[in-house]
Structures are given as structure tokens and as C-alpha cells.
mmCIF file of C-alpha atoms in Angstrom:
data_model
loop_
_atom_site.group_PDB
_atom_site.id
_atom_site.type_symbol
_atom_site.label_atom_id
_atom_site.label_comp_id
_atom_site.label_asym_id
_atom_site.label_seq_id
_atom_site.Cartn_x
_atom_site.Cartn_y
_atom_site.Cartn_z
ATOM 1 C CA MET J 1 45.069 -13.116 20.474
ATOM 2 C CA LYS J 2 46.064 -9.633 19.344
ATOM 3 C CA ARG J 3 46.316 -10.299 15.413
ATOM 4 C CA PHE J 4 42.366 -11.378 15.604
ATOM 5 C CA ARG J 5 41.443 -8.034 16.697
ATOM 6 C CA PRO J 6 41.099 -6.266 13.702
ATOM 7 C CA MET J 7 39.433 -9.457 11.787
ATOM 8 C CA ARG J 8 36.827 -9.306 15.286
ATOM 9 C CA THR J 9 36.334 -5.140 14.839
ATOM 10 C CA LEU J 10 36.073 -5.207 11.193
ATOM 11 C CA VAL J 11 33.002 -8.404 11.319
ATOM 12 C CA THR J 12 30.915 -5.891 14.658
ATOM 13 C CA THR J 13 31.021 -3.575 12.190
ATOM 14 C CA ALA J 14 29.998 -4.985 9.356
ATOM 15 C CA ILE J 15 27.335 -6.704 11.290
ATOM 16 C CA LEU J 16 26.271 -3.373 13.137
ATOM 17 C CA LEU J 17 25.876 -1.602 9.233
ATOM 18 C CA ILE J 18 23.653 -4.676 8.101
ATOM 19 C CA THR J 19 21.414 -3.899 11.262
ATOM 20 C CA PHE J 20 21.429 0.025 11.083
ATOM 21 C CA ILE J 21 20.839 -0.438 6.831
ATOM 22 C CA SER J 22 17.707 -2.807 7.637
ATOM 23 C CA LEU J 23 16.280 -1.232 10.286
ATOM 24 C CA PHE J 24 16.337 2.234 8.100
ATOM 25 C CA THR J 25 15.409 0.812 4.862
ATOM 26 C CA ALA J 26 12.530 -1.993 5.936
ATOM 27 C CA ARG J 27 9.141 -1.087 5.180
ATOM 28 C CA PRO J 28 6.621 -1.617 7.959
ATOM 29 C CA ALA J 29 4.384 -4.345 7.827
ATOM 30 C CA LEU J 30 1.067 -3.411 6.280
ATOM 31 C CA ALA J 31 -1.829 -3.304 8.332
ATOM 32 C CA ALA J 32 -3.882 -3.657 5.878
ATOM 33 C CA ASP J 33 -6.616 -6.500 5.532
ATOM 34 C CA SER J 34 -9.105 -6.976 2.595
ATOM 35 C CA ALA J 35 -11.493 -7.986 4.418
ATOM 36 C CA VAL J 36 -11.820 -4.741 6.570
ATOM 37 C CA GLY J 37 -11.645 -3.100 3.309
ATOM 38 C CA ALA J 38 -14.480 -4.984 1.659
ATOM 39 C CA LYS J 39 -16.541 -3.598 4.626
ATOM 40 C CA ILE J 40 -15.434 -0.404 4.502
ATOM 41 C CA PHE J 41 -16.111 -0.362 0.242
ATOM 42 C CA SER J 42 -19.496 -1.428 0.578
ATOM 43 C CA ALA J 43 -20.411 0.983 3.534
ATOM 44 C CA ASN J 44 -18.537 4.077 1.543
ATOM 45 C CA CYS J 45 -17.985 2.861 -2.157
ATOM 46 C CA ALA J 46 -19.939 0.933 -3.436
ATOM 47 C CA ALA J 47 -22.741 3.605 -4.008
ATOM 48 C CA CYS J 48 -20.643 4.892 -6.965
ATOM 49 C CA HIS J 49 -18.498 1.781 -7.615
ATOM 50 C CA MET J 50 -20.556 -1.417 -7.201
ATOM 51 C CA LYS J 51 -18.880 -4.216 -9.323
ATOM 52 C CA GLY J 52 -15.951 -2.037 -9.848
ATOM 53 C CA GLY J 53 -17.844 0.346 -12.068
ATOM 54 C CA ASN J 54 -18.616 3.813 -11.636
ATOM 55 C CA ALA J 55 -21.698 5.638 -11.723
ATOM 56 C CA VAL J 56 -20.201 9.171 -12.451
ATOM 57 C CA ASN J 57 -17.563 8.490 -15.274
ATOM 58 C CA PRO J 58 -18.049 4.864 -16.676
ATOM 59 C CA ALA J 59 -15.120 5.155 -18.619
ATOM 60 C CA LYS J 60 -13.032 5.364 -15.171
ATOM 61 C CA THR J 61 -13.761 2.469 -13.703
ATOM 62 C CA LEU J 62 -12.062 -0.377 -10.956
ATOM 63 C CA LYS J 63 -11.452 -3.063 -13.196
ATOM 64 C CA LYS J 64 -7.596 -3.853 -13.570
ATOM 65 C CA GLU J 65 -7.184 -2.296 -17.217
ATOM 66 C CA ALA J 66 -8.917 0.780 -16.761
ATOM 67 C CA LEU J 67 -6.423 0.925 -13.810
ATOM 68 C CA ALA J 68 -3.320 0.165 -15.681
ATOM 69 C CA GLN J 69 -4.335 3.457 -18.121
ATOM 70 C CA TYR J 70 -5.141 5.951 -15.553
ATOM 71 C CA SER J 71 -1.934 5.055 -13.516
ATOM 72 C CA LYS J 72 -4.496 3.875 -10.805
ATOM 73 C CA ASP J 73 -3.174 0.198 -10.490
ATOM 74 C CA THR J 74 -0.958 0.297 -7.603
ATOM 75 C CA LEU J 75 -1.713 0.649 -4.022
ATOM 76 C CA ASP J 76 -0.289 4.021 -3.113
ATOM 77 C CA ALA J 77 -2.222 5.090 -6.034
ATOM 78 C CA ILE J 78 -4.853 4.163 -5.341
ATOM 79 C CA VAL J 79 -4.642 5.174 -1.180
ATOM 80 C CA ALA J 80 -3.643 8.525 -2.724
ATOM 81 C CA GLN J 81 -6.503 8.430 -4.659
ATOM 82 C CA VAL J 82 -8.833 7.763 -1.433
ATOM 83 C CA THR J 83 -7.016 9.955 0.634
ATOM 84 C CA ASN J 84 -6.917 12.853 -1.281
ATOM 85 C CA GLY J 85 -10.266 12.320 -4.100
ATOM 86 C CA LYS J 86 -10.143 13.770 -7.565
ATOM 87 C CA ALA J 87 -12.741 15.476 -9.982
ATOM 88 C CA ALA J 88 -16.115 14.388 -8.325
ATOM 89 C CA MET J 89 -15.047 11.976 -5.713
ATOM 90 C CA PRO J 90 -14.327 12.852 -2.247
ATOM 91 C CA ALA J 91 -11.286 12.787 -0.234
ATOM 92 C CA PHE J 92 -11.561 9.904 2.807
ATOM 93 C CA LYS J 93 -8.667 11.859 4.689
ATOM 94 C CA SER J 94 -10.807 12.926 7.132
ATOM 95 C CA LYS J 95 -13.763 9.933 7.480
ATOM 96 C CA LEU J 96 -11.271 6.891 7.402
ATOM 97 C CA ASN J 97 -7.833 6.690 9.219
ATOM 98 C CA ALA J 98 -4.662 5.572 6.967
ATOM 99 C CA ASP J 99 -5.094 1.231 7.741
ATOM 100 C CA GLN J 100 -8.892 1.918 6.526
ATOM 101 C CA ILE J 101 -7.816 3.049 3.521
ATOM 102 C CA GLU J 102 -4.707 0.842 2.795
ATOM 103 C CA SER J 103 -7.343 -1.687 3.541
ATOM 104 C CA VAL J 104 -9.768 -0.314 0.894
ATOM 105 C CA ALA J 105 -6.840 -0.507 -1.678
ATOM 106 C CA MET J 106 -6.142 -3.381 -1.119
ATOM 107 C CA TYR J 107 -9.251 -4.817 -1.799
ATOM 108 C CA VAL J 108 -9.824 -2.519 -4.751
ATOM 109 C CA LEU J 109 -6.949 -4.439 -5.970
ATOM 110 C CA GLU J 110 -7.841 -7.824 -4.907
ATOM 111 C CA LYS J 111 -11.212 -7.570 -6.883
ATOM 112 C CA ALA J 112 -9.331 -6.045 -10.123
ATOM 113 C CA GLU J 113 -7.362 -8.734 -10.654
ATOM 114 C CA GLN J 114 -10.607 -11.431 -10.337
ATOM 115 C CA GLY J 115 -12.049 -9.430 -12.547
ATOM 116 C CA TRP J 116 -14.394 -7.870 -10.009
#
């Protein structure tokens, strides 16, 4: 049995290493919910962004092409925009929590894909 001990140690080490790496590199599941995002959007964003438009700056809509043009076509980019605001858009970090902001971002991306 002693001759199998190095192999068992190697396999155990490999399993532990894989487990450790997967625990610390896996992205946590999003608590975001597009249906919740729709409600939050309606209450907080629709006044300026009705149907994906932009009442303040008509060139910077939430349409798919405009989001891509201004590098706002990812979940992370929209989350940053909603969280921190920019130019005429206010920051929502003190009004919405992180899950609510992710939900709004997910809703915006889904609607942009669907063409609003």
C-alpha cells in the first residue's frame, strides 16, 4: 500500500487546488432580476428615458446602437453609469442598492436587445 501513497497525495492535492481556485475565481450569482428592474426603471428612469430615449440628450439613448457607440453596452458599464451618474444624469448610489442597480442594468440591456 505504501507505493500508492504518493499518487493519493497528488490526487488529493489536485482536488484541493481545483476547489480552492474555483471558490475564489467564480463570479457570484447575480441577484438581479429584470422584472424588478422594469419597476425600478419605471419609477426612477422613465421620466428621462421613456421607451429607451433620452429627453435631456437625444443622441445618447438607451438603444442598442447608442449604448455600443458610447461603450455602455455591458452590464458593468450600465451599473457604473447608474451608480455614479454622469453629466446631466444623477447618481443613484444613495437611492438604490447594488441589487436594484443591477436589476435596472439587466432590464436596460434586455430592452435594448429587443429594440425597446
